[in-house]
């Protein structure tokens, strides 16, 4: 039973690594496009509205990507979290404790730092949530490219940390960015979720039920006033992850195989394309280290994430509450904590949700620039630390062989 689970984890990591590379290309393309001589076409495409106005689904391209395609990403995240909780690394409560505790520290500390530094700035009543999430695809891509000589426990720890981290961020999105609730549509959403669960319980497998049901569930959640991406993670968590006797694979595994490449290769890169296009001119860089919002984000991600993840992990290990992953030492955990400061997808989403309409539109651009610059800095610092730790581990393995 152990081998299939490990193979599934390795498959997940490979796809997320490729997805992370595509994500970087999409973000770079967005920045180049938004700062090119045809920058006006970027805004034109992003803000083009289409859809069915009669049912209030006439949204801009950017909104469709943010509310629609990103729901697919959160569905995959929900599937992965459910699998990890039931049959994966998080199923062993003792092994799961350290990344769970680390994720909590990596959410609370950045939020407190951002709230204190950004206090009083427009939109920071909710903008303190911008630096709380670690980008799974981006962080795993950096780890795969620069941490190949680090023990496998590092990948498991970072994946588990990022999954729990994103779950907490999803809960914050649901709480902070629900302006008003349409009770009728909320009830319809609950019926949809119950129907999905019952279909799973009755072992129904036909896509002719699930595809329309998923689409209508998304619409019901969107119409209820709750951010539509919540529909994705909720459906993921309701999907069955244990296979029945004689069944080749569980529904969650089957759906991950089919949907995760679409999420990592299309949905998330498209979100990055339409979320990362911020002007990188002298004015933006001039405000980057003077604007309260950008300083809150930079400090929250770079300092808060690193201190929160590593500090609470060190304390939990010292107190005997949790155990360190096999073959990893404190310096390895510190390098991984720095990677936790890569806050890309969800941080950009929260910046858009929290700051749009709260003040000057330039604040949104500055906040996104702060996320991009800090994520780049964290990836470079984390890469340097991982390469150094990799050489240490390789030297240790070579010494044992001799």
Short mmCIF file of C-alpha atoms in Angstrom, two decimals:
data_model
loop_
_atom_site.label_atom_id
_atom_site.label_comp_id
_atom_site.label_asym_id
_atom_site.label_seq_id
_atom_site.Cartn_x
_atom_site.Cartn_y
_atom_site.Cartn_z
CA UNK A 1 0.00 0.00 0.00
CA UNK A 2 2.93 2.34 0.66
CA UNK A 3 4.34 2.19 -2.87
CA UNK A 4 1.17 3.36 -4.68
CA UNK A 5 0.87 6.31 -2.32
CA UNK A 6 4.48 7.31 -2.86
CA UNK A 7 4.07 6.93 -6.64
CA UNK A 8 0.99 9.12 -6.50
CA UNK A 9 2.89 11.77 -4.55
CA UNK A 10 5.76 11.71 -7.03
CA UNK A 11 3.31 12.04 -9.93
CA UNK A 12 1.71 15.04 -8.23
CA UNK A 13 5.09 16.67 -7.70
CA UNK A 14 6.13 16.16 -11.31
CA UNK A 15 2.99 17.81 -12.67
CA UNK A 16 3.21 20.68 -10.19
CA UNK A 17 6.87 21.19 -11.11
CA UNK A 18 6.04 21.53 -14.82
CA UNK A 19 3.05 23.69 -13.89
CA UNK A 20 5.32 25.93 -11.83
CA UNK A 21 7.62 26.43 -14.80
CA UNK A 22 4.65 27.33 -17.04
CA UNK A 23 3.42 29.64 -14.29
CA UNK A 24 6.73 31.52 -14.32
CA UNK A 25 6.61 31.88 -18.10
CA UNK A 26 3.02 33.21 -17.96
CA UNK A 27 3.90 35.72 -15.24
CA UNK A 28 6.94 36.91 -17.20
CA UNK A 29 4.83 37.22 -20.35
CA UNK A 30 2.26 39.30 -18.45
CA UNK A 31 4.89 41.69 -17.12
CA UNK A 32 6.51 42.08 -20.55
CA UNK A 33 3.12 42.60 -22.22
CA UNK A 34 1.94 45.14 -19.62
CA UNK A 35 5.16 47.13 -20.01
CA UNK A 36 5.47 46.93 -23.80
CA UNK A 37 4.48 49.49 -26.44
CA UNK A 38 1.17 47.59 -26.80
CA UNK A 39 0.38 47.67 -23.08
CA UNK A 40 -3.06 49.11 -23.76
CA UNK A 41 -4.07 45.84 -25.47
CA UNK A 42 -3.33 43.97 -22.23
CA UNK A 43 -5.91 46.00 -20.30
CA UNK A 44 -8.34 45.80 -23.23
CA UNK A 45 -8.22 42.00 -23.34
CA UNK A 46 -8.34 41.61 -19.55
CA UNK A 47 -11.33 43.96 -19.19
CA UNK A 48 -13.36 42.70 -22.16
CA UNK A 49 -16.78 41.64 -20.88
CA UNK A 50 -18.70 38.63 -22.18
CA UNK A 51 -21.30 36.22 -20.87
CA UNK A 52 -25.02 36.03 -20.20
CA UNK A 53 -26.26 39.24 -18.60
CA UNK A 54 -29.72 37.79 -17.87
CA UNK A 55 -28.24 35.56 -15.17
CA UNK A 56 -25.59 38.08 -14.08
CA UNK A 57 -22.75 36.21 -15.71
CA UNK A 58 -21.52 39.01 -17.93
CA UNK A 59 -18.00 39.14 -16.53
CA UNK A 60 -14.69 40.45 -17.77
CA UNK A 61 -12.04 38.05 -19.05
CA UNK A 62 -10.05 38.68 -15.87
CA UNK A 63 -13.08 37.92 -13.68
CA UNK A 64 -13.88 34.73 -15.60
CA UNK A 65 -10.31 33.54 -15.07
CA UNK A 66 -10.31 34.57 -11.41
CA UNK A 67 -13.73 33.16 -10.49
CA UNK A 68 -14.03 30.37 -13.03
CA UNK A 69 -10.71 28.85 -14.02
CA UNK A 70 -9.22 29.33 -10.57
CA UNK A 71 -12.11 27.25 -9.17
CA UNK A 72 -10.58 24.32 -11.09
CA UNK A 73 -7.26 24.93 -9.31
CA UNK A 74 -9.04 24.94 -5.95
CA UNK A 75 -10.93 21.76 -6.89
CA UNK A 76 -7.60 20.01 -7.45
CA UNK A 77 -6.32 21.46 -4.16
CA UNK A 78 -9.43 20.08 -2.43
CA UNK A 79 -8.88 16.64 -3.98
CA UNK A 80 -5.24 16.63 -2.90
CA UNK A 81 -6.09 17.76 0.62
CA UNK A 82 -8.81 15.09 0.96
CA UNK A 83 -6.43 12.39 -0.30
CA UNK A 84 -3.66 13.50 2.03
CA UNK A 85 -6.03 13.59 5.01
CA UNK A 86 -7.55 10.17 4.36
CA UNK A 87 -4.86 7.97 2.80
CA UNK A 88 -1.78 10.17 2.40
CA UNK A 89 0.88 11.85 4.50
CA UNK A 90 -1.63 13.73 6.66
CA UNK A 91 -3.50 10.52 7.55
CA UNK A 92 -0.82 9.73 10.14
CA UNK A 93 -1.67 12.36 12.74
CA UNK A 94 1.79 12.34 14.30
CA UNK A 95 3.54 12.79 10.95
CA UNK A 96 1.00 15.37 9.89
CA UNK A 97 1.36 17.49 13.00
CA UNK A 98 4.55 19.35 12.07
CA UNK A 99 3.45 20.69 8.64
CA UNK A 100 0.02 21.54 10.08
CA UNK A 101 1.57 23.49 12.97
CA UNK A 102 4.06 25.10 10.57
CA UNK A 103 1.24 26.14 8.24
CA UNK A 104 -0.64 27.77 11.13
CA UNK A 105 2.49 29.70 12.11
CA UNK A 106 2.98 30.63 8.46
CA UNK A 107 -0.51 32.15 8.36
CA UNK A 108 -0.74 33.90 11.74
CA UNK A 109 2.67 35.60 11.86
CA UNK A 110 2.52 37.14 8.34
CA UNK A 111 -1.06 38.30 8.99
CA UNK A 112 -0.06 40.03 12.23
CA UNK A 113 3.00 41.68 10.67
CA UNK A 114 1.00 42.87 7.63
CA UNK A 115 -1.84 44.17 9.82
CA UNK A 116 0.54 46.15 12.04
CA UNK A 117 2.64 47.67 9.25
CA UNK A 118 -0.31 48.35 6.94
CA UNK A 119 -2.65 49.66 9.66
CA UNK A 120 -4.75 52.55 8.37
CA UNK A 121 -3.94 52.05 4.69
CA UNK A 122 -6.94 51.74 2.34
CA UNK A 123 -8.05 48.11 1.99
CA UNK A 124 -5.75 46.78 4.71
CA UNK A 125 -8.74 45.94 6.90
CA UNK A 126 -8.78 42.81 4.73
CA UNK A 127 -5.48 43.22 2.90
CA UNK A 128 -3.59 41.75 5.87
CA UNK A 129 -4.57 38.37 4.37
CA UNK A 130 -2.47 38.96 1.22
CA UNK A 131 0.77 37.35 2.55
CA UNK A 132 -0.79 34.31 4.26
CA UNK A 133 -0.65 31.74 1.42
CA UNK A 134 2.24 29.75 -0.05
CA UNK A 135 2.02 29.05 -3.79
CA UNK A 136 2.12 25.25 -4.20
CA UNK A 137 3.14 25.13 -7.87
CA UNK A 138 5.78 27.86 -7.65
CA UNK A 139 7.37 26.54 -4.42
CA UNK A 140 7.47 22.93 -5.62
CA UNK A 141 8.98 24.02 -8.95
CA UNK A 142 11.81 25.83 -7.17
CA UNK A 143 12.35 22.86 -4.84
CA UNK A 144 12.47 20.43 -7.77
CA UNK A 145 14.95 22.57 -9.72
CA UNK A 146 17.34 23.34 -6.84
CA UNK A 147 16.64 20.80 -4.10
CA UNK A 148 17.04 17.49 -5.92
CA UNK A 149 19.75 16.38 -3.48
CA UNK A 150 17.64 17.14 -0.41
CA UNK A 151 15.98 14.07 1.23
CA UNK A 152 12.49 13.20 -0.02
CA UNK A 153 11.02 14.21 3.34
CA UNK A 154 11.54 17.84 2.29
CA UNK A 155 9.09 17.48 -0.59
CA UNK A 156 6.49 15.80 1.62
CA UNK A 157 6.85 18.51 4.28
CA UNK A 158 6.58 21.38 1.77
CA UNK A 159 3.62 19.82 -0.06
CA UNK A 160 1.73 19.13 3.18
CA UNK A 161 2.55 22.61 4.48
CA UNK A 162 1.38 24.30 1.28
CA UNK A 163 -1.85 22.27 1.10
CA UNK A 164 -2.86 23.13 4.69
CA UNK A 165 -1.68 26.70 4.14
CA UNK A 166 -3.94 27.05 1.09
CA UNK A 167 -6.88 25.55 2.98
CA UNK A 168 -6.55 28.24 5.65
CA UNK A 169 -6.27 30.88 2.93
CA UNK A 170 -9.43 29.52 1.28
CA UNK A 171 -11.29 29.81 4.59
CA UNK A 172 -10.11 33.41 4.94
CA UNK A 173 -11.34 34.19 1.42
CA UNK A 174 -14.75 32.74 2.30
CA UNK A 175 -14.98 34.83 5.49
CA UNK A 176 -13.41 38.11 4.38
CA UNK A 177 -14.74 38.47 0.86
CA UNK A 178 -18.38 37.58 1.27
CA UNK A 179 -20.05 40.99 1.25
CA UNK A 180 -23.65 39.81 1.45
CA UNK A 181 -25.33 36.42 1.45
CA UNK A 182 -28.23 35.46 -0.79
CA UNK A 183 -29.90 32.91 1.47
CA UNK A 184 -31.87 31.19 -1.29
CA UNK A 185 -28.80 30.62 -3.44
CA UNK A 186 -26.84 29.52 -0.37
CA UNK A 187 -29.52 26.90 0.27
CA UNK A 188 -29.35 25.83 -3.38
CA UNK A 189 -25.56 25.48 -3.01
CA UNK A 190 -26.05 23.26 0.05
CA UNK A 191 -28.47 21.05 -1.92
CA UNK A 192 -25.92 20.80 -4.75
CA UNK A 193 -23.17 19.76 -2.34
CA UNK A 194 -25.47 17.19 -0.74
CA UNK A 195 -26.39 15.82 -4.18
CA UNK A 196 -22.71 15.51 -5.11
CA UNK A 197 -21.95 13.71 -1.84
CA UNK A 198 -24.91 11.34 -2.30
CA UNK A 199 -23.83 10.54 -5.86
CA UNK A 200 -20.38 9.70 -4.54
CA UNK A 201 -21.92 7.59 -1.78
CA UNK A 202 -24.03 5.68 -4.32
CA UNK A 203 -20.91 5.12 -6.48
CA UNK A 204 -22.33 6.97 -9.48
CA UNK A 205 -19.54 7.64 -11.98
CA UNK A 206 -21.12 9.14 -15.11
CA UNK A 207 -19.81 12.58 -16.14
CA UNK A 208 -23.29 13.34 -17.52
CA UNK A 209 -24.32 13.93 -13.89
CA UNK A 210 -21.16 15.43 -12.43
CA UNK A 211 -20.26 17.99 -15.10
CA UNK A 212 -23.65 19.77 -15.13
CA UNK A 213 -23.87 19.44 -11.34
CA UNK A 214 -20.40 20.97 -10.84
CA UNK A 215 -21.18 23.86 -13.19
CA UNK A 216 -24.51 24.58 -11.51
CA UNK A 217 -22.90 24.32 -8.07
CA UNK A 218 -20.31 26.89 -9.13
CA UNK A 219 -23.08 29.20 -10.37
CA UNK A 220 -25.10 28.76 -7.16
CA UNK A 221 -22.11 29.62 -4.97
CA UNK A 222 -21.29 32.59 -7.21
CA UNK A 223 -24.90 33.83 -6.99
CA UNK A 224 -24.97 33.34 -3.19
CA UNK A 225 -22.30 36.03 -2.74
CA UNK A 226 -19.55 33.68 -1.56
CA UNK A 227 -16.41 33.69 -3.69
CA UNK A 228 -16.98 31.09 -6.40
CA UNK A 229 -13.64 29.34 -5.90
CA UNK A 230 -15.04 27.93 -2.65
CA UNK A 231 -17.26 25.66 -4.77
CA UNK A 232 -14.12 24.03 -6.17
CA UNK A 233 -12.50 23.17 -2.87
CA UNK A 234 -15.79 22.01 -1.33
CA UNK A 235 -16.48 19.59 -4.20
CA UNK A 236 -12.91 18.33 -3.97
CA UNK A 237 -13.31 17.60 -0.26
CA UNK A 238 -16.57 15.73 -0.94
CA UNK A 239 -14.98 13.39 -3.50
CA UNK A 240 -14.35 9.77 -2.50
CA UNK A 241 -10.66 8.91 -2.10
CA UNK A 242 -10.75 5.24 -1.08
CA UNK A 243 -11.19 2.76 -3.89
CA UNK A 244 -13.68 -0.08 -3.56
CA UNK A 245 -12.67 -3.75 -3.94
CA UNK A 246 -12.22 -4.46 -7.63
CA UNK A 247 -12.09 -0.75 -8.49
CA UNK A 248 -8.99 0.27 -10.46
CA UNK A 249 -8.69 3.67 -8.80
CA UNK A 250 -10.71 5.95 -6.54
CA UNK A 251 -12.70 8.86 -8.06
CA UNK A 252 -10.36 11.44 -6.48
CA UNK A 253 -7.31 9.81 -8.05
CA UNK A 254 -9.03 9.50 -11.42
CA UNK A 255 -10.11 13.15 -11.36
CA UNK A 256 -6.64 14.31 -10.33
CA UNK A 257 -5.11 12.43 -13.27
CA UNK A 258 -7.50 14.14 -15.68
CA UNK A 259 -7.89 17.62 -14.23
CA UNK A 260 -4.58 18.44 -12.55
CA UNK A 261 -2.67 18.82 -15.85
CA UNK A 262 -5.41 21.22 -17.05
CA UNK A 263 -5.20 23.15 -13.79
CA UNK A 264 -1.39 23.32 -13.70
CA UNK A 265 -0.91 23.80 -17.44
CA UNK A 266 -3.81 26.09 -18.33
CA UNK A 267 -5.95 27.48 -15.49
CA UNK A 268 -3.22 28.74 -13.14
CA UNK A 269 -0.97 30.11 -15.93
CA UNK A 270 -3.94 32.02 -17.41
CA UNK A 271 -4.67 33.46 -13.97
CA UNK A 272 -1.01 34.48 -13.69
CA UNK A 273 -1.18 36.03 -17.16
CA UNK A 274 -4.10 38.29 -16.27
CA UNK A 275 -3.10 38.95 -12.65
CA UNK A 276 0.63 39.65 -13.01
CA UNK A 277 0.51 42.36 -15.64
CA UNK A 278 1.49 45.34 -13.52
CA UNK A 279 3.48 48.33 -14.76
CA UNK A 280 7.08 47.95 -13.59
CA UNK A 281 8.04 51.59 -14.06
CA UNK A 282 9.96 54.01 -11.90
CA UNK A 283 6.81 55.18 -10.17
CA UNK A 284 5.86 51.67 -9.01
CA UNK A 285 9.39 50.87 -7.85
CA UNK A 286 9.59 54.27 -6.19
CA UNK A 287 6.57 53.43 -4.03
CA UNK A 288 7.53 49.80 -3.45
CA UNK A 289 9.61 50.54 -0.37
CA UNK A 290 7.68 53.56 0.88
CA UNK A 291 4.03 52.55 0.42
CA UNK A 292 2.52 51.06 3.61
CA UNK A 293 0.67 48.36 1.70
CA UNK A 294 3.73 47.13 -0.20
CA UNK A 295 5.88 47.23 2.94
CA UNK A 296 3.24 45.21 4.78
CA UNK A 297 3.22 42.59 2.02
CA UNK A 298 7.01 42.39 1.70
CA UNK A 299 7.54 42.09 5.45
CA UNK A 300 4.59 39.71 5.83
CA UNK A 301 5.83 37.33 3.15
CA UNK A 302 9.60 37.49 3.47
CA UNK A 303 9.89 37.88 7.25
CA UNK A 304 6.52 36.67 8.50
CA UNK A 305 6.40 33.47 6.47
CA UNK A 306 9.99 32.47 7.23
CA UNK A 307 9.77 33.26 10.95
CA UNK A 308 6.27 31.85 11.29
CA UNK A 309 6.98 28.52 9.58
CA UNK A 310 10.47 27.92 10.95
CA UNK A 311 9.88 29.43 14.40
CA UNK A 312 6.76 27.43 15.22
CA UNK A 313 8.33 24.25 13.75
CA UNK A 314 11.46 24.67 15.87
CA UNK A 315 9.36 25.28 18.97
CA UNK A 316 7.08 22.28 18.29
CA UNK A 317 10.11 19.99 17.83
CA UNK A 318 11.82 21.34 20.95
CA UNK A 319 8.70 20.80 23.05
CA UNK A 320 8.26 17.29 21.68
CA UNK A 321 4.87 18.09 20.17
CA UNK A 322 5.99 17.06 16.68
CA UNK A 323 8.92 15.26 15.11
CA UNK A 324 11.29 16.46 12.39
CA UNK A 325 10.97 14.73 8.97
CA UNK A 326 13.41 11.87 8.47
CA UNK A 327 16.97 12.88 7.50
CA UNK A 328 16.19 16.61 7.71
CA UNK A 329 17.88 19.00 10.13
CA UNK A 330 17.03 22.52 11.28
CA UNK A 331 18.88 24.21 8.41
CA UNK A 332 16.89 22.18 5.89
CA UNK A 333 13.65 23.31 7.51
CA UNK A 334 14.85 26.91 7.41
CA UNK A 335 15.51 26.67 3.65
CA UNK A 336 12.02 25.23 3.13
CA UNK A 337 10.57 28.01 5.31
CA UNK A 338 12.08 30.59 2.97
CA UNK A 339 10.35 28.86 0.05
CA UNK A 340 7.13 29.26 2.03
CA UNK A 341 7.47 33.00 1.41
CA UNK A 342 6.64 32.44 -2.25
CA UNK A 343 3.09 33.75 -2.26
CA UNK A 344 1.92 33.96 -5.82
CA UNK A 345 -1.47 32.68 -6.97
CA UNK A 346 -3.56 33.16 -3.82
CA UNK A 347 -1.67 36.32 -2.76
CA UNK A 348 -2.42 37.97 -6.11
CA UNK A 349 -6.05 36.87 -5.82
CA UNK A 350 -6.43 38.31 -2.31
CA UNK A 351 -4.70 41.55 -3.37
CA UNK A 352 -7.22 41.94 -6.18
CA UNK A 353 -10.17 41.17 -3.91
CA UNK A 354 -9.05 43.30 -0.95
CA UNK A 355 -7.75 46.43 -2.64
CA UNK A 356 -9.90 46.89 -5.75
CA UNK A 357 -12.28 49.74 -5.01
CA UNK A 358 -10.85 50.32 -1.54
CA UNK A 359 -8.60 53.19 -2.59
CA UNK A 360 -6.45 54.25 -5.52
CA UNK A 361 -6.15 51.63 -8.28
CA UNK A 362 -2.39 52.16 -8.14
CA UNK A 363 -2.44 50.46 -4.73
CA UNK A 364 -3.53 47.24 -6.42
CA UNK A 365 -0.64 47.48 -8.89
CA UNK A 366 1.85 48.26 -6.15
CA UNK A 367 0.55 45.37 -4.03
CA UNK A 368 0.87 42.95 -6.96
CA UNK A 369 4.37 44.25 -7.69
CA UNK A 370 5.27 43.66 -4.02
CA UNK A 371 3.99 40.07 -4.25
CA UNK A 372 5.94 39.43 -7.47
CA UNK A 373 9.20 41.00 -6.25
CA UNK A 374 9.03 39.28 -2.86
CA UNK A 375 8.19 35.90 -4.39
CA UNK A 376 11.17 36.27 -6.74
CA UNK A 377 13.45 37.20 -3.82
CA UNK A 378 12.18 34.24 -1.77
CA UNK A 379 12.72 31.84 -4.66
CA UNK A 380 16.30 33.07 -5.19
CA UNK A 381 17.15 32.97 -1.48
CA UNK A 382 15.50 29.59 -1.04
CA UNK A 383 17.30 28.22 -4.09
CA UNK A 384 20.69 29.34 -2.74
CA UNK A 385 19.99 27.73 0.63
CA UNK A 386 18.73 24.50 -0.95
CA UNK A 387 21.76 24.20 -3.25
CA UNK A 388 24.03 24.62 -0.23
CA UNK A 389 22.11 22.07 1.82
CA UNK A 390 22.07 19.71 -1.17
CA UNK A 391 25.86 19.76 -1.33
CA UNK A 392 26.02 18.97 2.38
CA UNK A 393 23.65 16.01 2.04
CA UNK A 394 25.49 14.73 -1.04
CA UNK A 395 28.84 14.92 0.76
CA UNK A 396 27.33 13.00 3.66
CA UNK A 397 26.02 10.27 1.33
CA UNK A 398 29.40 10.05 -0.43
CA UNK A 399 31.16 9.68 2.92
CA UNK A 400 28.86 6.81 3.90
CA UNK A 401 29.56 4.99 0.61
CA UNK A 402 33.30 5.23 1.22
#
